[in-house]
Short mmCIF file of C-alpha atoms and ligand atoms in Angstrom, two decimals:
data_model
loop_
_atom_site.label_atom_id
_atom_site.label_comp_id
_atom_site.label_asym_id
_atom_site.label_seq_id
_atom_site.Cartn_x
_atom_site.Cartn_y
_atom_site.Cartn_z
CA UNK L 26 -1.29 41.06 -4.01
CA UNK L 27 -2.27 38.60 -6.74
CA UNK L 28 -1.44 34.63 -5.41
CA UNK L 29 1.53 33.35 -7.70
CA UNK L 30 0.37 29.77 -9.67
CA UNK L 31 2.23 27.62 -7.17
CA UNK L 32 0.26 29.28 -4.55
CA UNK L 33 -3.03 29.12 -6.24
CA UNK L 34 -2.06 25.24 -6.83
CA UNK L 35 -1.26 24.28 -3.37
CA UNK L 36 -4.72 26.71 -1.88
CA UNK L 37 -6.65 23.83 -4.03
CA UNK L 38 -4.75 21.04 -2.53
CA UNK L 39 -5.32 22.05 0.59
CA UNK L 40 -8.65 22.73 0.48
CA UNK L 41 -9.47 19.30 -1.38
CA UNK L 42 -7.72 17.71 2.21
CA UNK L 43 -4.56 16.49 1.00
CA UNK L 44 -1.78 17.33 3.76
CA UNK L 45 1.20 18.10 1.82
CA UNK L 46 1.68 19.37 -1.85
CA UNK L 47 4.82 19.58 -3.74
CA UNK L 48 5.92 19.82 -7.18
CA UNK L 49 8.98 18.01 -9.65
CA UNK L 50 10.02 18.53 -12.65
CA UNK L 51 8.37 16.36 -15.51
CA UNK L 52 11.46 14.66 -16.43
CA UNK L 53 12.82 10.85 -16.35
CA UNK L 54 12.20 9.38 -12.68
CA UNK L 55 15.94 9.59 -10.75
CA UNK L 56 15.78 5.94 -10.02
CA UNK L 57 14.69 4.63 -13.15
CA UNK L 58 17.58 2.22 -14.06
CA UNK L 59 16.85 0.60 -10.26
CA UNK L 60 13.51 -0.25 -11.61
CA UNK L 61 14.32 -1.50 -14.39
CA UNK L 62 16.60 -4.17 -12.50
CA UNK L 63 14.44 -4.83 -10.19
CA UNK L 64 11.95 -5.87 -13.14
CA UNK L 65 14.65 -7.54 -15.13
CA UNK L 66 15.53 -10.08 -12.06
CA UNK L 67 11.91 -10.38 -11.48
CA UNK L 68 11.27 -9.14 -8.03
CA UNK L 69 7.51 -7.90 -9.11
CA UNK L 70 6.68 -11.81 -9.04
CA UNK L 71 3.33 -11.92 -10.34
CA UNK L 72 2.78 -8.45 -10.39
CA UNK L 73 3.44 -8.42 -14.52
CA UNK L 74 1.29 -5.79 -15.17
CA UNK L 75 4.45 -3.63 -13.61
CA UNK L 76 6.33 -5.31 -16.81
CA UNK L 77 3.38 -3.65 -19.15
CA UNK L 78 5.17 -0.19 -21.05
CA UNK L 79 8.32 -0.13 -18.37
CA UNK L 80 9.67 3.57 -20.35
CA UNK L 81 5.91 5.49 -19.52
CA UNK L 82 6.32 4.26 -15.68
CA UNK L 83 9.80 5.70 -15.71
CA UNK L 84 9.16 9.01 -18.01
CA UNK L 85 5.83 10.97 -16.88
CA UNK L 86 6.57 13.11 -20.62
CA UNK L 87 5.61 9.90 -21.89
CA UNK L 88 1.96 9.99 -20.29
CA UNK L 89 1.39 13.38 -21.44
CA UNK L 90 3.46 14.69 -23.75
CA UNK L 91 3.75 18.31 -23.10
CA UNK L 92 4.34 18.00 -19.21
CA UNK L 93 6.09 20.01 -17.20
CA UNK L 94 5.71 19.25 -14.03
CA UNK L 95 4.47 16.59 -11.46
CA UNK L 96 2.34 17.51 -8.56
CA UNK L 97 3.04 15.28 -5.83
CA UNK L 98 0.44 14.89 -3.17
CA UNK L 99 0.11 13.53 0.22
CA UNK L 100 -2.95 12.35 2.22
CA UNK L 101 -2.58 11.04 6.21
CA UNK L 102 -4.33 8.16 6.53
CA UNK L 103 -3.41 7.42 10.15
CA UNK L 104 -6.50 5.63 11.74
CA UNK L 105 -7.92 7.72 15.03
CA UNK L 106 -8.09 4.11 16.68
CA UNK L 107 -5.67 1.75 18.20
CA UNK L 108 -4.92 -1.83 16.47
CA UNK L 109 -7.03 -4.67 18.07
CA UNK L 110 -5.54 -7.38 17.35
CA UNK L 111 -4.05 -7.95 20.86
CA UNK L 112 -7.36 -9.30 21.57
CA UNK L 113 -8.44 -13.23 21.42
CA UNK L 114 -7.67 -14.51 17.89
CA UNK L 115 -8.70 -11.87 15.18
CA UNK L 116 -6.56 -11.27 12.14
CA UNK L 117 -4.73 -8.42 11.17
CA UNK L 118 -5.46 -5.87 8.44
CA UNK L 119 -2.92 -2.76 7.32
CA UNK L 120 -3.97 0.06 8.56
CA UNK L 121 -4.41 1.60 5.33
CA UNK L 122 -7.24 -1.07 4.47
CA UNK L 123 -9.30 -0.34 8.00
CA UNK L 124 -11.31 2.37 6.22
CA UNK L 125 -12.93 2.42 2.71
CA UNK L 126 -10.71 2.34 -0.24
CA UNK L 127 -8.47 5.32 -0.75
CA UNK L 128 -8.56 4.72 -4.49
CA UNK L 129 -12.13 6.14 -4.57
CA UNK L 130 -11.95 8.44 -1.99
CA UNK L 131 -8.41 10.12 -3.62
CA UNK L 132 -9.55 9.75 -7.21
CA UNK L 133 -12.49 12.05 -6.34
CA UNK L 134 -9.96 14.46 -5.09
CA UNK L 135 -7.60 14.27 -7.80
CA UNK L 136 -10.91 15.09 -10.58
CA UNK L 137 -11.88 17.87 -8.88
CA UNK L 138 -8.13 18.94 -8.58
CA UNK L 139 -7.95 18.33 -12.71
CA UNK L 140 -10.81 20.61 -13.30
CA UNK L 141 -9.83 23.33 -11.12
CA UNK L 142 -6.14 23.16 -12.96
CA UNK L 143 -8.07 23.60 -16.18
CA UNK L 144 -9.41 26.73 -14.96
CA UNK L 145 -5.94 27.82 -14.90
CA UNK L 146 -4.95 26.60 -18.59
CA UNK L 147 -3.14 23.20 -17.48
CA UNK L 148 -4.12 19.79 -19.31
CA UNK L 149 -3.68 17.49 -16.68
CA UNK L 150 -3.32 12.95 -16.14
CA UNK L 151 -3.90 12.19 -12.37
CA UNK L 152 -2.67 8.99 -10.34
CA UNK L 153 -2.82 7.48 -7.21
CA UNK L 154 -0.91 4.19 -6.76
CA UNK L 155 -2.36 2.67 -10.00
CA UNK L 156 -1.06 4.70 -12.78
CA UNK L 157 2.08 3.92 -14.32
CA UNK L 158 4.20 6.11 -12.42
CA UNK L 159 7.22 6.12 -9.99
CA UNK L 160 5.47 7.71 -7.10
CA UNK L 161 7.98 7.65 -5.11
CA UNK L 162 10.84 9.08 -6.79
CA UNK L 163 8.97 11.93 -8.10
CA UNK L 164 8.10 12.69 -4.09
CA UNK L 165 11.62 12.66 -3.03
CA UNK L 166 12.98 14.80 -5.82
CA UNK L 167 9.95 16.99 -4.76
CA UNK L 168 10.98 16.95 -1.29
CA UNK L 169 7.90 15.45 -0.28
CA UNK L 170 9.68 13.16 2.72
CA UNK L 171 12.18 11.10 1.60
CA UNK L 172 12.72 7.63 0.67
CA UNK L 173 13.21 5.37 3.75
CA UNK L 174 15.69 2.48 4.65
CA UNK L 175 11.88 0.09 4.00
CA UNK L 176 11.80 2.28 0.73
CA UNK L 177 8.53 3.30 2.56
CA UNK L 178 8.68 7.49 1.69
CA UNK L 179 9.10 8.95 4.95
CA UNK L 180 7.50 12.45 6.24
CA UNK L 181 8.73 14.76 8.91
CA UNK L 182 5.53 15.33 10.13
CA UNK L 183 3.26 12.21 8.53
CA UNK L 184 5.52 9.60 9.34
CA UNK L 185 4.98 6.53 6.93
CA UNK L 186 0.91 6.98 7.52
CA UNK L 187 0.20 8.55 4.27
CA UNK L 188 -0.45 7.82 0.38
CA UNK L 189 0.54 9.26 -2.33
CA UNK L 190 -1.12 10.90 -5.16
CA UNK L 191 -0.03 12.76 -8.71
CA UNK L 192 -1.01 15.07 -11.37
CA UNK L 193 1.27 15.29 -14.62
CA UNK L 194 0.33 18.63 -15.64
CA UNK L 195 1.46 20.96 -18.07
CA UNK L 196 1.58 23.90 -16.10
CA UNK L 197 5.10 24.96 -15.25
CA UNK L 198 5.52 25.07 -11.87
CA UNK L 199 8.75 26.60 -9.78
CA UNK L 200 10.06 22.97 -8.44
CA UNK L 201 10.39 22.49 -4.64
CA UNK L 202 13.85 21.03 -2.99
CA UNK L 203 14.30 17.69 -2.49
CA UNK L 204 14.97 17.48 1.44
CA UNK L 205 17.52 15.67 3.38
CA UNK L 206 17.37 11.85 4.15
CA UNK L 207 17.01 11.57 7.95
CA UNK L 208 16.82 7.74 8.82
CA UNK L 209 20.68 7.98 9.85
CA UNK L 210 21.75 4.66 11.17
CA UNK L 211 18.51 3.19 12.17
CA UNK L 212 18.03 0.55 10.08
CA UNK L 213 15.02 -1.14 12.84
CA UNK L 214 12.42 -1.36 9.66
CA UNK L 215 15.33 -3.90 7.91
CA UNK L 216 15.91 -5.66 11.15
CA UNK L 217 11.95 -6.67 12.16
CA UNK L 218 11.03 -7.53 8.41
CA UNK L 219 9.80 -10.89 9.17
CA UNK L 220 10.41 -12.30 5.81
CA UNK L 221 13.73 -10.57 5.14
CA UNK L 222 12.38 -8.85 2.25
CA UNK L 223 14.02 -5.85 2.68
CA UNK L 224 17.42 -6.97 1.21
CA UNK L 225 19.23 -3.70 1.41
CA UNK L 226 18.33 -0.41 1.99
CA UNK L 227 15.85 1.02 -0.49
CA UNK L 228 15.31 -2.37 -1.59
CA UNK L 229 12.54 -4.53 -1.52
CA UNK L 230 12.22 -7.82 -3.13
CA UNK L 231 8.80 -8.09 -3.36
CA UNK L 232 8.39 -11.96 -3.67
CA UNK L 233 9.68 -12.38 -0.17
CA UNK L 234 7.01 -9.67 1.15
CA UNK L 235 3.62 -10.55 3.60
CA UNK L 236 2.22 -7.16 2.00
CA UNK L 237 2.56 -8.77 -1.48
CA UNK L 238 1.51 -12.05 -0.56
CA UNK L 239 -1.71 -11.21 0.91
CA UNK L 240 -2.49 -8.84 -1.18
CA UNK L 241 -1.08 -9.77 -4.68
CA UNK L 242 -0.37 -13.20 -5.16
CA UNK L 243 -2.55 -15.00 -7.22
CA UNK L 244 -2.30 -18.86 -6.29
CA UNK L 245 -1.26 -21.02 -3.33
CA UNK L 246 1.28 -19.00 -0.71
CA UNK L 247 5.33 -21.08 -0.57
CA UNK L 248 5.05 -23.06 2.76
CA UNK L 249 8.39 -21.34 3.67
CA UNK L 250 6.54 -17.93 4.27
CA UNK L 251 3.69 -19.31 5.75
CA UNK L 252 4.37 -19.08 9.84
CA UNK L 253 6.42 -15.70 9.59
CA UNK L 254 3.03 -14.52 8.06
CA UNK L 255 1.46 -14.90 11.55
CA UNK L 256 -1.88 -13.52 12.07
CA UNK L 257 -1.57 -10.93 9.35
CA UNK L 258 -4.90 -11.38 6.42
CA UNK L 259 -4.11 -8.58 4.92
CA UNK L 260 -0.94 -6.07 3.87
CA UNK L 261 1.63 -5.89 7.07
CA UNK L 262 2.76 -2.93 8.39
CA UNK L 263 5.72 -4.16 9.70
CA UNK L 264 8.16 -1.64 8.93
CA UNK L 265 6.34 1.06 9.10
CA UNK L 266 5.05 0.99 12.57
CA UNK L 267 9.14 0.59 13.71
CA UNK L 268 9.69 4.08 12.27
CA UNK L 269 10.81 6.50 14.93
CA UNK L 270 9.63 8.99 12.31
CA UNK L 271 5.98 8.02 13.47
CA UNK L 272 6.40 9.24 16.81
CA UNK L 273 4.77 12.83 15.40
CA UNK L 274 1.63 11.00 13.55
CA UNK L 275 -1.63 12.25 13.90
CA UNK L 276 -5.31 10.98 13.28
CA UNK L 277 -6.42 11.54 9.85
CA UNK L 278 -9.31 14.19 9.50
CA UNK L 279 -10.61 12.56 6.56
CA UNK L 280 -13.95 10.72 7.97
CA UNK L 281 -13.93 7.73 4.74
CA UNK L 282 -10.76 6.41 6.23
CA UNK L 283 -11.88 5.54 9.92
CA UNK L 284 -11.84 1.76 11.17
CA UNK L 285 -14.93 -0.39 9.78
CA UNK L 286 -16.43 -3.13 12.40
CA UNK L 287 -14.47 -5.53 9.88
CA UNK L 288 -11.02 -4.86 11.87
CA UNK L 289 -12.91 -6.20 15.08
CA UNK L 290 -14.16 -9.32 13.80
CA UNK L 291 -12.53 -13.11 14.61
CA UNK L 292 -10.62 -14.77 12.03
CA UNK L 293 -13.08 -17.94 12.12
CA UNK L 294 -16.41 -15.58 11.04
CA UNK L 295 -14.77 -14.49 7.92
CA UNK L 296 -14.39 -18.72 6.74
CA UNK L 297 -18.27 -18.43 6.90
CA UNK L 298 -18.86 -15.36 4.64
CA UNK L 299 -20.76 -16.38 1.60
CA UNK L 300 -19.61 -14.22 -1.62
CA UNK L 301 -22.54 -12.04 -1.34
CA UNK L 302 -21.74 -11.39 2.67
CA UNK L 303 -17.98 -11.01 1.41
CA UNK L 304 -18.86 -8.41 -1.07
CA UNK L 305 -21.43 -7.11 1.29
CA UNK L 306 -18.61 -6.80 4.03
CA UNK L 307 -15.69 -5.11 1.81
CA UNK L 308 -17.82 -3.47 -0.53
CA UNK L 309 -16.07 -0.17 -0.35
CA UNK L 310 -12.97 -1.54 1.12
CA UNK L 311 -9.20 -2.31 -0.15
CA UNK L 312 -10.31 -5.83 0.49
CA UNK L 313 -12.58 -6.89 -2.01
CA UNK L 314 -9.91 -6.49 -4.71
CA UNK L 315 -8.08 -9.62 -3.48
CA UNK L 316 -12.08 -11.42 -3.84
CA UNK L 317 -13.29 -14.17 -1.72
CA UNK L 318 -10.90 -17.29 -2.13
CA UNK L 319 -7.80 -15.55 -1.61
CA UNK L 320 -9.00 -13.49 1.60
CA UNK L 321 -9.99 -16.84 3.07
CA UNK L 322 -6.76 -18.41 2.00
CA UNK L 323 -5.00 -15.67 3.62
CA UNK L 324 -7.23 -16.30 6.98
CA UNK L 325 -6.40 -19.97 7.13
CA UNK L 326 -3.04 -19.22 7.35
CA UNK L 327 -3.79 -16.78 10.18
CA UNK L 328 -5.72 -19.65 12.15
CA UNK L 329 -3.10 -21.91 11.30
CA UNK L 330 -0.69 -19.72 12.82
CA UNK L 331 -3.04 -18.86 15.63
CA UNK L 332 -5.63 -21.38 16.22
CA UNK L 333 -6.36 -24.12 18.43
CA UNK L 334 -8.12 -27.26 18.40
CA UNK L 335 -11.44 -25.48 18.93
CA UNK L 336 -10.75 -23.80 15.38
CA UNK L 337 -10.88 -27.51 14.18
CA UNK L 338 -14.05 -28.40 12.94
CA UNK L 339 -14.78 -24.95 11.42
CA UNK L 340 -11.45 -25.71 9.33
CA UNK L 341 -13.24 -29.22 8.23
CA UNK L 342 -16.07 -27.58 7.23
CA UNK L 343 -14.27 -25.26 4.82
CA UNK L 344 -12.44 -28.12 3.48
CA UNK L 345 -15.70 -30.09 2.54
CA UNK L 346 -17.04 -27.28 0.49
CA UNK L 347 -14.03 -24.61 -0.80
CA UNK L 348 -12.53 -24.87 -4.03
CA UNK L 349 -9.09 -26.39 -4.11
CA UNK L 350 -6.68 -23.27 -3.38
CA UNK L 351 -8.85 -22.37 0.07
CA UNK L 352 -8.85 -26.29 0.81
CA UNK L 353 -5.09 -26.83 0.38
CA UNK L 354 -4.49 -24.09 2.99
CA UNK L 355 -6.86 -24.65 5.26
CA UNK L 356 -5.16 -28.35 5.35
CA UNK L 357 -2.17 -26.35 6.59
CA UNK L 358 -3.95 -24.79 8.93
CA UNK L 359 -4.94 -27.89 10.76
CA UNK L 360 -1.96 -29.86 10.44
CA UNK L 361 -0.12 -26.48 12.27
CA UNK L 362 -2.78 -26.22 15.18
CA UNK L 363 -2.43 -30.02 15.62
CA UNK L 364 1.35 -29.99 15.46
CA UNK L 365 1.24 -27.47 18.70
CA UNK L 366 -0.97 -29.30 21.05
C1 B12 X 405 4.04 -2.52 -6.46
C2 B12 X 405 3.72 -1.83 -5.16
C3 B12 X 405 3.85 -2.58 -3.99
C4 B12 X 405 4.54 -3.94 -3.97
C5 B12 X 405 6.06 -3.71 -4.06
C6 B12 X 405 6.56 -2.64 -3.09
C7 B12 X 405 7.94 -2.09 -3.41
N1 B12 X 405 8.63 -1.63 -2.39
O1 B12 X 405 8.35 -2.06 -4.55
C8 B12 X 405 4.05 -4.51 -2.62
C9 B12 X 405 2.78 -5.34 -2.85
C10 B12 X 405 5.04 -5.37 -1.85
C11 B12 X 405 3.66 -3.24 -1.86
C12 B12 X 405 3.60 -3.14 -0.49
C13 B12 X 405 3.24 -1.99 0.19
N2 B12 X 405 2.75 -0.86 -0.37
CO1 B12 X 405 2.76 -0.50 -2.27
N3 B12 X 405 2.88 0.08 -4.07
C14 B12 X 405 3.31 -0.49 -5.14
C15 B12 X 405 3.25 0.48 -6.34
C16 B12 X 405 1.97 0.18 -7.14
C17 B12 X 405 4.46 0.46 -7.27
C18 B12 X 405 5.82 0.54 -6.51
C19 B12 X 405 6.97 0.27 -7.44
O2 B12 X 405 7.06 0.84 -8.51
N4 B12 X 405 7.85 -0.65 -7.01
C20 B12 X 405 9.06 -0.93 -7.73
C21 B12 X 405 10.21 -0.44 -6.88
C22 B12 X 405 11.54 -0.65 -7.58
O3 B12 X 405 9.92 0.93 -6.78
P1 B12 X 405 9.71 1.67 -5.38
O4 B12 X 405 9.62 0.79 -4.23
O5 B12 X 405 8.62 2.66 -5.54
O6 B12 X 405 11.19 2.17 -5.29
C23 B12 X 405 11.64 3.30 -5.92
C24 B12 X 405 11.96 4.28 -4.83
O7 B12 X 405 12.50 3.58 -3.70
C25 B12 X 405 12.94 5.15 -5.55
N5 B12 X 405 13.62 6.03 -4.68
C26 B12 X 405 13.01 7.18 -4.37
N6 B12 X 405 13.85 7.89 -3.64
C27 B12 X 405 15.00 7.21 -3.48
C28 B12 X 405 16.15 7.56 -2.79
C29 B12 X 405 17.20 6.66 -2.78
C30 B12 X 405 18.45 7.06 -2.03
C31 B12 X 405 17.11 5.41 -3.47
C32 B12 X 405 18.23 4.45 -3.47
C33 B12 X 405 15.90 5.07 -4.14
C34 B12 X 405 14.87 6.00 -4.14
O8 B12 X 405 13.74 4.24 -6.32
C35 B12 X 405 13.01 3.04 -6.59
C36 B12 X 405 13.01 2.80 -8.09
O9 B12 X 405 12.40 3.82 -8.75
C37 B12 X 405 3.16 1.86 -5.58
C38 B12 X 405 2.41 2.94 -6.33
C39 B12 X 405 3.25 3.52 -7.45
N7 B12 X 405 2.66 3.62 -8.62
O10 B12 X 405 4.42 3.87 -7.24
C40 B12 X 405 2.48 1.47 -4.25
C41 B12 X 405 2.93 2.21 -2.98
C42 B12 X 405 4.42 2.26 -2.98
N8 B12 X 405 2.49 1.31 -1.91
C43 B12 X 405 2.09 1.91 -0.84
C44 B12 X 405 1.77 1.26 0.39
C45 B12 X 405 0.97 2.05 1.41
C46 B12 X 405 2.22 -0.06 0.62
C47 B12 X 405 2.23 -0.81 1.96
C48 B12 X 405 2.56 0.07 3.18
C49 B12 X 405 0.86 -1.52 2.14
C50 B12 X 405 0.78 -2.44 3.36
N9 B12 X 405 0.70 -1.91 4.57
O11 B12 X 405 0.73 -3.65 3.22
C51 B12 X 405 3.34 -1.87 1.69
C52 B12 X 405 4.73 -1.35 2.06
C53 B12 X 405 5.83 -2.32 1.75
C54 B12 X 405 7.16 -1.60 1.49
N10 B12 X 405 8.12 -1.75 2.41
O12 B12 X 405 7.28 -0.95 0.45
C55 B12 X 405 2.14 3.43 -0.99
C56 B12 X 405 3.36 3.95 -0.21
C57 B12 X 405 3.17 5.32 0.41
C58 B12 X 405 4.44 5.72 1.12
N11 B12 X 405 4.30 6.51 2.17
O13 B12 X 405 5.52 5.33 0.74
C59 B12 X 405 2.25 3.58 -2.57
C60 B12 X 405 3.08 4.77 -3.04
C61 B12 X 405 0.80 3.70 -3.09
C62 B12 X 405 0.22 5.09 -2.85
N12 B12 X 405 -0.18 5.78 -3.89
O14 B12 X 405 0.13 5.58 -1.74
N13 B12 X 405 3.46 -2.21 -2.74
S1 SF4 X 406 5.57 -4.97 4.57
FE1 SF4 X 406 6.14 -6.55 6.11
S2 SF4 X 406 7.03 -8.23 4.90
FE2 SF4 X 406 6.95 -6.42 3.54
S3 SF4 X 406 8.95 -5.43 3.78
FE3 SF4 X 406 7.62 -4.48 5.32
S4 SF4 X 406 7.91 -5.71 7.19
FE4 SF4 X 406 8.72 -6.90 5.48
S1 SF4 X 407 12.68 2.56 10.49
FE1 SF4 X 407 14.59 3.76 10.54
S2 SF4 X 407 15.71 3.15 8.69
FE2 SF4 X 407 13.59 2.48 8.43
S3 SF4 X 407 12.62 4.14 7.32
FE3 SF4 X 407 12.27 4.55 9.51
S4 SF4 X 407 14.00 5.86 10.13
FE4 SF4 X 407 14.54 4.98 8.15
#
């Protein structure tokens, strides 16, 4: 018997490695008026390219104008290791950034996904985290897990350990159910936030989040976040490794996201890296995006938080010859390991 489109469409998906594939109608996103005032009180912080052409992030007919449906993807990225950083004074990455950077690894995906979808008379746009598109609401009206208390999208089977992905196509595709909500009356992601940024559930106010602090935030980080930060350099992961819903998580079969010797290194060899070693290091990495000054930044606050006298002098050293945003914190950073002893 001939393979109906939606069959033919998720063979591909599979095949290309992505764990889960679901479809939603092209249509305006569910939650678009929460985005909208979440932008309008400003809780992207410096994030303003989310301010750039709000009605295209909420309306995928906007991005391509005959679309029909959305193709919403998943891709485990659960590492096959367990976290270091219980040993002696090394910082703490997201999981997601221990292997190289899933926007290179999934974009390859999602081309050759485009091409075969050609082959089947669809004209397609494909996304993963950077386009202009609600990826979240388009999974849960999909069914593809639903939308946690952290707003973290939560899978049966995945747990919180996967990204997401997109193609706006114009093929019309039979759309999938959306599937119950099953956090029930946990609300343990809310209740370790360090930061408090989860202000209610489904609602995250990013300028009070490590995640976006490490890893978005341009300039020098408020002093009042600073210690709750701990030993985290970049993301946190927080609130997703609370989820019960992890308890089923396996390692990821895709090779490009296992750990990189980078996880295992201490905090006080990354104030040495040169920009060349720094590039060298991350090359291929979620990392490098944040460059140089703001990963060391983000590691003097770790020391700070961490350190002890013996951190010291390497701290001196970085304030005799960084620029003024890396200086300032590592200041911070000594004036914390000094208050403690
Ligand atoms: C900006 C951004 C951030 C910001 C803001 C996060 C936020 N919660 O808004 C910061 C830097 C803080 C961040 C952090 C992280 N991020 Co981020 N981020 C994004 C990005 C680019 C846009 C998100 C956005 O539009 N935010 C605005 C708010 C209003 O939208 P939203 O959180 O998506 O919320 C919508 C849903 O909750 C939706 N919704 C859907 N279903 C339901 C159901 C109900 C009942 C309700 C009420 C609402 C609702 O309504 C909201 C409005 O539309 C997306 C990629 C994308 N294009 O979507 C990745 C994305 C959300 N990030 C991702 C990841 C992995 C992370 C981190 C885990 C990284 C880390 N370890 O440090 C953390 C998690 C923090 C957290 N608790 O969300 C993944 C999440 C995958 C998943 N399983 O959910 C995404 C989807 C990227 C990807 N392609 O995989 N991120
Ligand atoms: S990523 Fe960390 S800081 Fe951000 S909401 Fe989750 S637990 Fe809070
Ligand atoms: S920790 Fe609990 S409330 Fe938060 S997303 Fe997971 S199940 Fe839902």
């Amino acid at each position: 018997m001939a393979l109906e489109l939606e069959d033919k469409v998720r063979s591909i998906a599979k095949d290309l490695g992505f764990d889960e594939c679901r479809f939603s109608v092209a249509r305006k996103a569910t939650h678009a008026n929460q985005f909208q005032a979440w932008l309008d009180d400003g809780q992207n912080g410096d994030m303003k390219w989310m301010e750039r052409s709000p009605e295209r992030r909420k309306d995928p007919r906007l991005l391509l104008e005959e679309a029909r449906t959305v193709i919403v993807l998943a891709i485990n990225y659960y590492p096959s290791r367990s976290d270091p950083r219980s040993k002696d004074k090394l910082g703490r990455f997201a999981k997601y950034a221990w292997g190289e950077d899933y926007h290179l690894v999934v974009d390859k995906k999602l081309k050759a996904f485009a091409s075969a979808l050609e082959e089947l008379g669809g004209e397609q746009r494909f996304y993963v985290d950077y386009g202009p598109i609600l990826e979240r609401d388009f999974a849960t009206d999909s069914g593809l897990g639903w939308n946690g208390k952290s707003t973290v999208q939560i899978h049966p089977r995945l747990g919180t350990w996967f990204f997401l992905a997109e193609l706006v196509t114009t093929l019309n595709l039979a759309s999938d159910d959306p599937i119950p909500n099953r956090c029930g009356k946990c609300t343990q992601c809310i209740d370790c936030c360090p930061t408090q940024a989860i202000t209610s559930p489904h609602h995250l106010d990013a300028r009070r989040c490590i995640s976006y602090f490490t890893i978005e935030h341009q300039g020098s980080i408020p002093q009042e976040f600073r210690e709750a930060i701990g030993d985290r350099i970049f993301g946190c992961d927080d609130c997703l490794e609370v989820c019960p819903w992890n308890r089923f998580a396996k390692a990821s079969t895709e090779v490009k996201f296992s750990a990189r010797e980078y996880i295992d290194m201490p905090l006080k060899e990354f104030l040495a890296l040169s920009e060349e070693n720094f590039h060298s290091l991350f090359g291929r990495s979620p990392v490098k995006r944040i460059g140089r000054d703001r990963f060391l930044r983000n590691v003097c606050i770790a020391l700070g938080n961490t350190g002890n006298m013996c951190d010291i002098p390497c701290l001196k050293r970085t304030i005799a010859k960084e620029n003024q945003l890396i200086r300032e914190h590592a200041k911070w950073a000594i004036e914390q390991i000094k208050s403690r002893s």
